[in-house]
Short mmCIF file of C-alpha atoms and ligand atoms in Angstrom, two decimals:
data_model
loop_
_atom_site.label_atom_id
_atom_site.label_comp_id
_atom_site.label_asym_id
_atom_site.label_seq_id
_atom_site.Cartn_x
_atom_site.Cartn_y
_atom_site.Cartn_z
CA MET A 296 131.41 114.13 99.93
CA HIS A 297 128.63 112.76 102.12
CA ALA A 298 128.43 110.14 104.88
CA HIS A 299 128.80 106.60 103.63
CA GLN A 300 126.03 104.72 105.31
CA SER A 301 122.79 103.23 104.07
CA TRP A 302 119.34 104.73 104.50
CA GLY A 303 118.25 102.41 107.32
CA ARG A 304 121.50 103.16 109.23
CA TYR A 305 121.67 99.45 109.98
CA PRO A 306 124.14 97.85 109.84
CA ARG A 307 126.97 100.35 110.29
CA ALA A 308 130.09 99.61 108.28
CA GLU A 309 133.70 100.76 108.50
CA HIS A 310 135.34 101.20 105.09
CA THR A 311 139.10 101.17 104.67
CA HIS A 312 138.91 104.08 102.24
CA VAL A 313 136.65 105.97 99.88
CA VAL A 314 137.90 106.66 96.36
CA PRO A 315 136.21 109.59 94.63
CA VAL A 316 135.42 109.05 90.95
CA LEU A 317 135.37 112.47 89.29
CA TRP A 318 136.09 112.06 85.56
CA ARG A 319 134.55 109.50 83.27
CA SER A 320 137.42 110.02 80.83
CA ASP A 321 140.03 109.52 83.56
CA PRO A 322 138.69 107.13 86.18
CA PRO A 323 140.90 105.77 88.99
CA ALA A 324 143.02 102.69 88.21
CA LEU A 325 140.88 100.15 90.03
CA SER A 326 143.54 97.43 90.06
CA GLU A 327 145.76 99.70 92.16
CA VAL A 328 143.20 100.24 94.92
CA SER A 329 143.82 97.73 97.70
CA GLY A 330 141.08 95.40 98.89
CA LYS A 331 137.59 94.74 97.54
CA LEU A 332 135.67 97.54 95.84
CA LEU A 333 132.04 98.64 95.66
CA PRO A 334 130.49 101.66 93.90
CA PHE A 335 128.48 103.98 96.16
CA ALA A 336 126.20 106.82 95.07
CA TYR A 337 123.79 108.35 97.61
CA GLY A 338 123.15 105.44 99.98
CA ARG A 339 119.39 105.37 99.38
CA SER A 340 119.53 101.59 99.65
CA TYR A 341 118.22 100.66 103.07
CA GLY A 342 120.51 97.85 104.17
CA ASP A 343 123.98 96.59 103.31
CA SER A 344 123.86 96.18 99.52
CA CYS A 345 125.60 99.58 99.18
CA LEU A 346 128.12 98.84 101.97
CA ASN A 347 131.46 97.06 101.81
CA ALA A 348 132.68 96.61 105.40
CA GLY A 349 136.45 96.21 105.53
CA GLY A 350 136.79 97.19 101.86
CA ALA A 351 136.75 100.36 99.74
CA LEU A 352 133.94 102.40 98.23
CA LEU A 353 134.08 104.12 94.84
CA ASP A 354 132.10 107.31 95.40
CA VAL A 355 130.42 108.30 92.12
CA SER A 356 128.63 111.40 93.42
CA GLY A 357 131.20 113.50 91.52
CA LEU A 358 130.13 111.99 88.17
CA ARG A 359 127.39 114.54 87.79
CA ARG A 360 127.36 115.77 84.18
CA PHE A 361 124.73 115.51 81.49
CA ILE A 362 126.17 114.23 78.21
CA SER A 363 123.35 114.57 75.67
CA PHE A 364 119.59 115.05 75.50
CA ASP A 365 117.75 114.26 72.29
CA GLU A 366 114.67 116.31 72.95
CA ALA A 367 112.86 115.16 69.83
CA ARG A 368 113.24 111.42 70.54
CA GLY A 369 113.31 111.62 74.32
CA VAL A 370 116.68 109.94 74.93
CA LEU A 371 119.01 111.13 77.68
CA ARG A 372 122.65 110.26 78.32
CA CYS A 373 124.33 111.29 81.57
CA GLU A 374 127.05 110.34 84.02
CA ALA A 375 126.40 107.68 86.63
CA GLY A 376 125.97 109.98 89.63
CA VAL A 377 123.40 112.33 88.10
CA THR A 378 120.28 112.15 90.29
CA LEU A 379 116.73 111.57 89.09
CA ALA A 380 115.94 114.94 90.71
CA GLU A 381 118.41 116.60 88.34
CA VAL A 382 117.04 114.68 85.37
CA LEU A 383 113.44 115.67 86.21
CA ALA A 384 114.38 119.33 86.65
CA LEU A 385 115.81 119.29 83.13
CA ILE A 386 113.16 117.29 81.28
CA VAL A 387 109.76 117.99 82.89
CA PRO A 388 109.57 121.61 81.61
CA ARG A 389 110.26 120.15 78.14
CA GLY A 390 107.38 117.67 78.29
CA TRP A 391 109.29 114.51 79.25
CA PHE A 392 109.39 112.31 82.36
CA VAL A 393 111.60 109.54 83.74
CA PRO A 394 109.88 106.29 82.65
CA VAL A 395 110.18 104.68 86.12
CA VAL A 396 110.77 106.55 89.38
CA PRO A 397 111.16 105.05 92.86
CA GLY A 398 109.66 106.70 95.97
CA THR A 399 112.54 109.18 96.23
CA LYS A 400 114.13 111.31 93.51
CA ARG A 401 117.41 111.49 95.42
CA VAL A 402 118.88 108.42 93.75
CA SER A 403 121.48 108.24 91.02
CA VAL A 404 120.92 106.89 87.54
CA ALA A 405 123.53 104.17 88.22
CA GLY A 406 121.82 103.26 91.52
CA ALA A 407 118.49 103.00 89.66
CA ILE A 408 120.17 100.56 87.24
CA ALA A 409 122.10 98.56 89.87
CA ASN A 410 118.89 97.85 91.80
CA ASP A 411 116.71 97.82 88.68
CA VAL A 412 114.23 99.96 90.59
CA HIS A 413 110.47 99.87 90.15
CA GLY A 414 107.83 102.52 90.62
CA LYS A 415 104.07 102.94 90.90
CA ASN A 416 103.75 102.09 87.19
CA HIS A 417 105.41 98.69 87.22
CA HIS A 418 102.23 97.16 85.79
CA ARG A 419 102.52 99.45 82.75
CA ALA A 420 106.25 100.15 82.33
CA GLY A 421 108.22 97.37 84.04
CA THR A 422 111.47 98.33 85.78
CA PHE A 423 113.94 101.16 85.17
CA GLY A 424 116.28 98.74 83.42
CA ALA A 425 113.68 98.08 80.74
CA HIS A 426 114.26 101.64 79.47
CA VAL A 427 118.06 101.61 79.49
CA THR A 428 119.52 101.63 75.99
CA CYS A 429 123.23 101.39 76.90
CA PHE A 430 125.91 102.20 79.47
CA GLU A 431 129.67 102.11 79.78
CA LEU A 432 131.09 99.70 82.36
CA LEU A 433 134.61 99.98 83.78
CA ARG A 434 136.05 96.66 84.93
CA SER A 435 138.91 96.40 87.41
CA THR A 436 141.21 95.26 84.57
CA GLY A 437 140.84 98.77 83.15
CA GLU A 438 138.66 97.49 80.29
CA ARG A 439 135.79 99.83 79.36
CA LEU A 440 132.84 98.01 77.85
CA LEU A 441 129.84 99.42 76.07
CA CYS A 442 126.90 97.29 77.17
CA SER A 443 123.46 97.27 75.54
CA PRO A 444 120.77 94.76 74.57
CA GLU A 445 122.98 94.02 71.52
CA ARG A 446 126.54 94.37 72.84
CA ASN A 447 128.09 92.54 75.79
CA VAL A 448 124.61 91.27 76.41
CA GLU A 449 125.41 89.04 79.40
CA LEU A 450 127.12 91.90 81.23
CA PHE A 451 124.24 94.20 80.33
CA ARG A 452 121.76 91.77 81.88
CA ALA A 453 123.97 91.10 84.90
CA THR A 454 124.60 94.79 85.61
CA ILE A 455 120.90 95.72 85.57
CA GLY A 456 119.88 94.72 89.07
CA GLY A 457 123.49 93.59 89.59
CA LEU A 458 123.97 95.40 92.93
CA GLY A 459 127.13 97.18 91.79
CA LEU A 460 129.10 93.92 91.59
CA THR A 461 129.88 93.69 87.89
CA GLY A 462 132.01 96.84 87.61
CA LEU A 463 131.63 100.62 87.69
CA ILE A 464 129.02 102.25 85.45
CA LEU A 465 130.55 105.50 84.16
CA TRP A 466 127.55 106.80 82.22
CA ALA A 467 124.20 105.52 80.99
CA GLU A 468 121.59 106.29 78.37
CA PHE A 469 117.85 105.72 78.75
CA ARG A 470 114.55 106.49 77.07
CA LEU A 471 112.13 109.06 78.49
CA LYS A 472 108.39 109.18 78.48
CA ARG A 473 106.19 111.96 77.00
CA ILE A 474 103.88 113.79 79.41
CA PRO A 475 101.19 116.42 78.83
CA GLY A 476 102.27 118.53 81.83
CA ALA A 477 103.71 118.51 85.33
CA ARG A 478 100.55 117.63 87.21
CA ILE A 479 98.92 114.38 88.23
CA THR A 480 95.25 113.67 88.67
CA MET A 481 94.90 111.39 91.67
CA ASP A 482 92.11 109.31 93.18
CA ARG A 483 92.42 108.31 96.79
CA ILE A 484 90.10 105.48 97.74
CA ARG A 485 89.59 104.03 101.19
CA PHE A 486 89.37 100.23 101.35
CA SER A 487 88.30 98.31 104.42
CA CYS A 488 90.19 95.01 104.04
CA LEU A 489 92.77 93.20 101.95
CA SER A 490 90.36 91.61 99.48
CA GLU A 491 89.10 95.10 98.58
CA PHE A 492 92.69 96.02 97.76
CA TYR A 493 92.89 93.00 95.44
CA GLN A 494 89.66 94.06 93.74
CA LEU A 495 90.82 97.64 93.27
CA SER A 496 94.18 96.60 91.89
CA ARG A 497 92.51 94.43 89.27
CA ASP A 498 91.68 97.66 87.39
CA ASP A 499 95.35 98.71 87.54
CA GLN A 500 95.80 98.68 83.76
CA GLU A 501 93.42 101.61 83.41
CA TYR A 502 95.75 103.88 85.41
CA GLU A 503 99.39 104.71 84.87
CA TYR A 504 100.27 104.75 88.57
CA THR A 505 98.81 102.77 91.47
CA VAL A 506 99.93 102.14 95.04
CA ALA A 507 98.29 101.62 98.44
CA TRP A 508 99.13 102.58 101.99
CA ILE A 509 97.97 100.05 104.57
CA ASP A 510 97.44 100.09 108.30
CA CYS A 511 99.43 97.03 109.24
CA LEU A 512 98.36 97.10 112.87
CA ALA A 513 94.69 96.54 111.94
CA ARG A 514 93.50 93.00 112.68
CA GLY A 515 90.50 90.74 112.24
CA ARG A 516 88.03 91.95 109.61
CA ALA A 517 89.99 95.19 109.19
CA LEU A 518 93.21 93.34 108.33
CA GLY A 519 94.83 95.01 105.32
CA ARG A 520 92.63 98.14 105.34
CA GLY A 521 94.12 101.26 103.81
CA LEU A 522 94.08 103.94 101.15
CA PHE A 523 94.48 103.16 97.45
CA LEU A 524 96.07 105.83 95.26
CA ARG A 525 95.93 105.91 91.50
CA GLY A 526 97.00 108.64 89.15
CA ASP A 527 97.73 109.79 85.63
CA HIS A 528 99.72 112.64 84.11
CA VAL A 529 97.62 115.63 83.07
CA ALA A 530 98.39 119.02 81.57
CA GLY A 531 99.18 121.76 84.05
CA ALA A 532 101.69 124.08 85.63
CA GLY A 533 105.30 123.07 86.06
CA ARG A 534 105.55 124.11 89.68
CA ALA A 535 103.96 123.28 93.00
CA GLN A 536 100.72 125.23 93.55
CA PRO A 537 99.21 126.33 96.86
CA GLY A 538 97.31 123.31 98.19
CA ASP A 539 99.64 120.71 96.65
CA GLY A 540 100.24 118.87 99.90
CA PRO A 541 102.01 115.51 99.93
CA ALA A 542 99.94 112.67 98.47
CA ILE A 543 100.68 110.55 101.52
CA SER A 544 101.85 112.59 104.45
CA VAL A 545 102.63 109.73 106.82
CA PRO A 546 106.18 110.58 107.86
CA VAL A 547 105.43 114.26 108.13
CA ASP A 548 102.69 113.64 110.61
CA LEU A 549 104.10 110.67 112.46
CA PRO A 550 103.56 111.04 116.19
CA SER A 551 106.48 112.27 118.20
CA GLY A 552 108.13 109.94 120.67
CA LEU A 553 108.60 107.68 117.68
CA ILE A 554 108.11 104.94 116.95
CA GLY A 555 105.99 103.41 119.67
CA ARG A 556 103.37 100.83 118.81
CA ALA A 557 100.52 102.65 120.59
CA ALA A 558 101.38 105.94 118.90
CA THR A 559 101.58 104.26 115.49
CA ARG A 560 98.22 102.54 116.04
CA CYS A 561 96.65 105.85 116.96
CA PHE A 562 98.19 107.59 113.96
CA ASN A 563 97.13 104.87 111.52
CA THR A 564 93.53 105.03 112.73
CA LEU A 565 93.42 108.81 112.40
CA TYR A 566 95.03 108.70 108.99
CA TYR A 567 92.69 106.02 107.73
CA HIS A 568 89.65 108.06 108.78
CA ALA A 569 91.12 111.47 107.86
CA GLN A 570 89.28 111.74 104.58
CA LEU A 571 85.56 112.11 105.00
CA ARG A 572 84.47 110.49 101.78
CA ASN A 573 85.56 107.04 100.70
CA ARG A 574 86.77 108.42 97.39
CA GLN A 575 88.54 111.70 96.72
CA ARG A 576 89.91 113.18 93.51
CA ARG A 577 92.43 115.99 93.22
CA THR A 578 95.06 117.30 90.86
CA LEU A 579 98.51 118.02 92.20
CA PHE A 580 102.10 118.72 91.17
CA TYR A 581 103.98 115.51 90.40
CA GLU A 582 106.47 115.76 93.28
CA PRO A 583 104.16 115.25 96.28
CA PHE A 584 102.50 112.41 94.37
CA PHE A 585 105.71 110.51 93.62
CA PHE A 586 108.02 111.60 96.40
CA PRO A 587 106.00 112.41 99.53
CA LEU A 588 108.88 111.31 101.74
CA ASP A 589 111.34 113.71 100.12
CA GLY A 590 109.45 116.58 101.75
CA VAL A 591 111.10 115.70 105.06
CA GLY A 592 114.88 115.81 105.10
CA ALA A 593 116.69 112.87 106.73
CA TRP A 594 113.47 111.31 108.04
CA ASN A 595 115.45 108.10 108.56
CA ARG A 596 116.85 109.73 111.71
CA LEU A 597 113.43 109.55 113.34
CA TYR A 598 114.29 105.95 114.13
CA GLY A 599 117.22 106.94 116.31
CA GLU A 600 120.65 105.43 116.76
CA ASN A 601 119.67 101.81 116.17
CA GLY A 602 118.26 102.53 112.75
CA PHE A 603 115.48 100.64 111.02
CA LEU A 604 114.85 97.93 108.47
CA GLN A 605 112.53 97.89 105.55
CA TYR A 606 111.12 94.51 104.66
CA GLN A 607 109.99 94.39 101.04
CA CYS A 608 108.82 91.17 99.49
CA VAL A 609 106.81 90.04 96.52
CA THR A 610 104.46 87.09 96.59
CA GLY A 611 102.96 85.29 93.59
CA GLU A 612 99.93 86.44 91.60
CA ASP A 613 97.33 84.52 93.60
CA SER A 614 98.93 85.41 96.84
CA GLU A 615 96.18 86.82 98.98
CA SER A 616 96.50 84.12 101.61
CA ALA A 617 100.28 84.65 101.85
CA VAL A 618 99.78 88.40 102.30
CA VAL A 619 97.18 87.66 105.01
CA ASP A 620 99.75 85.43 106.77
CA LEU A 621 102.41 88.13 106.53
CA LEU A 622 100.12 90.84 107.90
CA GLU A 623 98.91 88.59 110.71
CA GLN A 624 102.47 87.78 111.73
CA VAL A 625 103.29 91.48 111.80
CA ALA A 626 100.14 92.54 113.67
CA ARG A 627 100.66 89.76 116.24
CA SER A 628 104.35 90.46 116.83
CA GLY A 629 105.39 93.00 119.42
CA GLU A 630 107.30 94.91 116.72
CA THR A 631 106.58 98.43 115.59
CA PRO A 632 105.79 98.57 111.90
CA ALA A 633 105.56 102.22 110.86
CA LEU A 634 104.96 102.64 107.17
CA ALA A 635 103.47 99.94 104.95
CA VAL A 636 102.91 99.97 101.23
CA LEU A 637 101.20 97.46 98.96
CA LYS A 638 101.34 97.37 95.17
CA ARG A 639 100.61 94.91 92.41
CA PHE A 640 103.51 94.24 90.03
CA GLY A 641 102.70 93.57 86.39
CA ARG A 642 104.01 90.94 84.01
CA ILE A 643 106.54 92.94 82.00
CA PRO A 644 109.76 90.95 82.45
CA SER A 645 112.79 92.71 83.94
CA PRO A 646 115.93 92.63 81.80
CA GLY A 647 118.20 92.00 84.80
CA MET A 648 119.34 88.52 85.84
CA LEU A 649 118.87 89.36 89.50
CA SER A 650 115.97 91.82 89.23
CA PHE A 651 113.53 91.62 92.10
CA PRO A 652 110.11 92.45 90.56
CA ARG A 653 108.00 89.56 89.32
CA PRO A 654 104.24 89.15 88.82
CA GLY A 655 102.38 89.40 92.10
CA VAL A 656 101.84 91.72 95.01
CA THR A 657 104.68 93.52 96.75
CA LEU A 658 104.49 94.52 100.39
CA ALA A 659 106.97 96.94 102.02
CA ILE A 660 107.02 97.63 105.76
CA ASP A 661 109.42 99.71 107.85
CA PHE A 662 110.41 98.35 111.27
CA ALA A 663 112.37 100.10 113.98
CA MET A 664 115.43 97.94 114.67
CA ARG A 665 114.94 96.41 118.11
CA GLY A 666 117.48 93.63 117.93
CA SER A 667 116.85 89.91 117.79
CA SER A 668 113.05 90.09 118.13
CA THR A 669 112.87 92.20 114.93
CA LEU A 670 115.27 89.88 113.12
CA LYS A 671 113.32 86.78 114.20
CA LEU A 672 110.06 88.25 112.91
CA LEU A 673 111.66 88.98 109.53
CA ASP A 674 112.95 85.39 109.35
CA ARG A 675 109.39 84.19 109.90
CA LEU A 676 108.21 86.47 107.09
CA ASP A 677 110.94 85.03 104.82
CA ARG A 678 109.53 81.55 105.34
CA ILE A 679 106.04 82.66 104.29
CA VAL A 680 107.47 84.42 101.21
CA ALA A 681 109.50 81.33 100.29
CA GLN A 682 106.41 79.12 100.60
CA ALA A 683 104.54 81.48 98.28
CA GLY A 684 107.33 81.31 95.68
CA GLY A 685 108.19 84.98 96.17
CA ALA A 686 111.34 86.98 96.93
CA VAL A 687 112.78 89.66 99.22
CA TYR A 688 114.23 92.88 97.71
CA PRO A 689 118.05 93.08 98.13
CA ALA A 690 118.02 96.92 97.89
CA LYS A 691 116.08 97.03 101.15
CA ASP A 692 117.67 94.09 102.90
CA ALA A 693 120.23 93.89 105.72
CA ARG A 694 119.66 90.44 107.14
CA MET A 695 118.29 87.69 104.87
CA SER A 696 120.21 84.43 105.06
CA GLY A 697 122.25 82.88 102.24
CA PRO A 698 119.81 79.97 101.78
CA SER A 699 116.84 82.37 101.61
CA PHE A 700 118.54 84.56 99.01
CA GLN A 701 119.55 81.56 96.94
CA ARG A 702 116.00 80.27 96.97
CA PHE A 703 114.53 83.69 96.04
CA PHE A 704 117.04 84.17 93.20
CA PRO A 705 117.63 80.68 91.76
CA ASN A 706 119.88 81.95 88.96
CA TRP A 707 122.27 83.66 91.40
CA GLN A 708 125.14 81.42 90.31
CA SER A 709 124.93 82.41 86.65
CA PHE A 710 124.88 86.00 87.86
CA ALA A 711 127.93 85.31 90.05
CA SER A 712 129.96 84.31 87.00
CA GLN A 713 129.64 87.91 85.70
CA ILE A 714 130.88 89.58 88.91
CA ASP A 715 134.12 91.54 88.65
CA PRO A 716 136.55 89.53 90.86
CA LYS A 717 137.71 92.70 92.60
CA PHE A 718 134.17 93.79 93.51
CA SER A 719 132.18 92.70 96.54
CA SER A 720 129.75 94.02 99.16
CA SER A 721 128.68 93.28 102.70
CA PHE A 722 125.37 92.01 101.30
CA TRP A 723 127.01 89.73 98.75
CA ARG A 724 129.42 88.11 101.23
CA ARG A 725 126.48 87.30 103.49
CA VAL A 726 124.08 85.89 100.91
CA SER A 727 126.57 84.00 98.77
CA ALA A 728 128.08 82.16 101.74
CA ALA A 729 127.54 78.40 101.61
C1 FAD B 843 112.43 106.92 100.56
C2 FAD B 843 112.86 105.84 99.62
C3 FAD B 843 111.95 105.30 98.74
C4 FAD B 843 112.35 104.30 97.85
N1 FAD B 843 111.42 103.79 96.99
C5 FAD B 843 111.78 102.82 96.13
C6 FAD B 843 110.85 102.32 95.18
O1 FAD B 843 109.70 102.76 95.13
N2 FAD B 843 111.27 101.36 94.33
C7 FAD B 843 112.54 100.88 94.34
O2 FAD B 843 112.86 100.01 93.52
N3 FAD B 843 113.44 101.33 95.22
C8 FAD B 843 113.09 102.30 96.11
N4 FAD B 843 114.02 102.79 97.00
C9 FAD B 843 115.38 102.24 96.96
C10 FAD B 843 116.30 103.05 96.03
O3 FAD B 843 115.62 103.43 94.86
C11 FAD B 843 117.47 102.18 95.61
O4 FAD B 843 118.12 101.62 96.73
C12 FAD B 843 118.48 102.96 94.74
O5 FAD B 843 119.30 102.02 94.10
C13 FAD B 843 119.36 103.90 95.56
O6 FAD B 843 120.19 104.63 94.68
P1 FAD B 843 121.50 105.40 95.16
O7 FAD B 843 121.89 106.28 94.02
O8 FAD B 843 121.31 106.02 96.49
O9 FAD B 843 122.55 104.23 95.21
P2 FAD B 843 123.28 103.51 96.46
O10 FAD B 843 122.24 103.14 97.46
O11 FAD B 843 124.45 104.33 96.89
O12 FAD B 843 123.79 102.21 95.71
C14 FAD B 843 122.83 101.28 95.25
C15 FAD B 843 123.53 100.19 94.45
O13 FAD B 843 124.01 100.77 93.25
C16 FAD B 843 125.38 100.44 93.08
N5 FAD B 843 125.98 101.55 92.34
C17 FAD B 843 125.95 102.87 92.65
N6 FAD B 843 126.64 103.57 91.72
C18 FAD B 843 127.10 102.68 90.80
C19 FAD B 843 127.89 102.78 89.62
N7 FAD B 843 128.33 103.96 89.15
N8 FAD B 843 128.17 101.64 88.94
C20 FAD B 843 127.72 100.45 89.36
N9 FAD B 843 126.98 100.29 90.47
C21 FAD B 843 126.66 101.40 91.18
C22 FAD B 843 125.91 100.29 94.49
O14 FAD B 843 127.07 99.49 94.53
C23 FAD B 843 124.74 99.62 95.17
O15 FAD B 843 124.77 98.23 94.95
C24 FAD B 843 113.68 103.80 97.87
C25 FAD B 843 114.60 104.35 98.78
C26 FAD B 843 114.21 105.36 99.64
C27 FAD B 843 115.21 105.94 100.61
#
């Protein structure tokens, strides 16, 4: 078993015990475990949505078996703790891909459902949950429910994006996507300000994958400058080739003596100017394109003992002025934003009641945790997001207030009625408080 903390290593939580779940046919009797319960897979959530301070965790990393793979139709069924890395290793050589992948492949299938994760193709494919055909949910009463868009529909919708609170997913089935090969053709385009990003992302529909890296210390006319990446699957070898470097190598190259503001500013400037031409095209293996951060083991430790926070929000479709406000607040603060990503979400609705993605632009920024000054800045950002009718992503959060959460997710109370009474999390106790 592995350490039970979240990716940002903030906050730290003490759990009373950790119950391993090893057999889907013979799961632990949940009613006999004392205290509140929360499933835990690989802790790739950044904040406290995968933590349950003072309660127990149900560790599903032992539920690691494939159940069936219909290679003709592209439908896969596997246990909850199977990772997307394991799924990709099985299916890519056979001409299939996971329909939606987050920025790391080291997440479980159940974690991808519980946070209804999105990827660089949200504008084309929606969220992971949109591709789930069914799963089996164990409730603390011992009941095992098959949930799908046709059966136990409310629980199906509550569990997708349901933060592990509706019960324990034992296995899940989802649809795959056909690909011509294991390589991606990628354009990398430099843009000099935020409105150029908005222009570039208007052509999103022509590309399967789009995302941008931005220099969030740039100010004035350079505010929001960065590199826009777009890509499509193409035929080609199933393995990394010489020259397949990471698509974005930010964490690999981050200056030592992390994560000082001056060093980050210097790095961002170098990175922004690193490519000579404004537009570059190359073909590369899919892994460095989708998972550049996976190339560096445990990079979260670069932030030291105090950990870090990722702030990810989405603002409405015509949100340029809100994004300008957010970036100005960040650039003006004394905080140290390290990695920042911008992406336009599409309009495909998420099946989950509490799913985060909605039409608009999403901004994600990592901040070293420096105590109350960092927390105060993030509260200021929350107010801008609320004004713009947006939301903050629970999978990345460790600090938003109850009123903010309730405003970002107005149907939280109908979701709450589907929660298993024996399940809870540190995140949920904080945001559902009056
Ligand atoms: C480098 C990096 C990049 C990322 N990029 C993205 C991205 O692009 N898009 C995105 O959406 N997210 C992204 N994430 C976040 C990550 O995809 C999610 O937090 C994901 O849910 C983590 O999965 P996990 O298996 O580690 O689950 P954990 O973090 O352990 O748990 C996540 C949630 O799933 C619940 N859960 C786990 N197992 C079960 C189960 N069997 N039954 C019911 N509930 C369960 C837990 O209770 C918890 O609420 C990124 C994270 C990292 C570290």
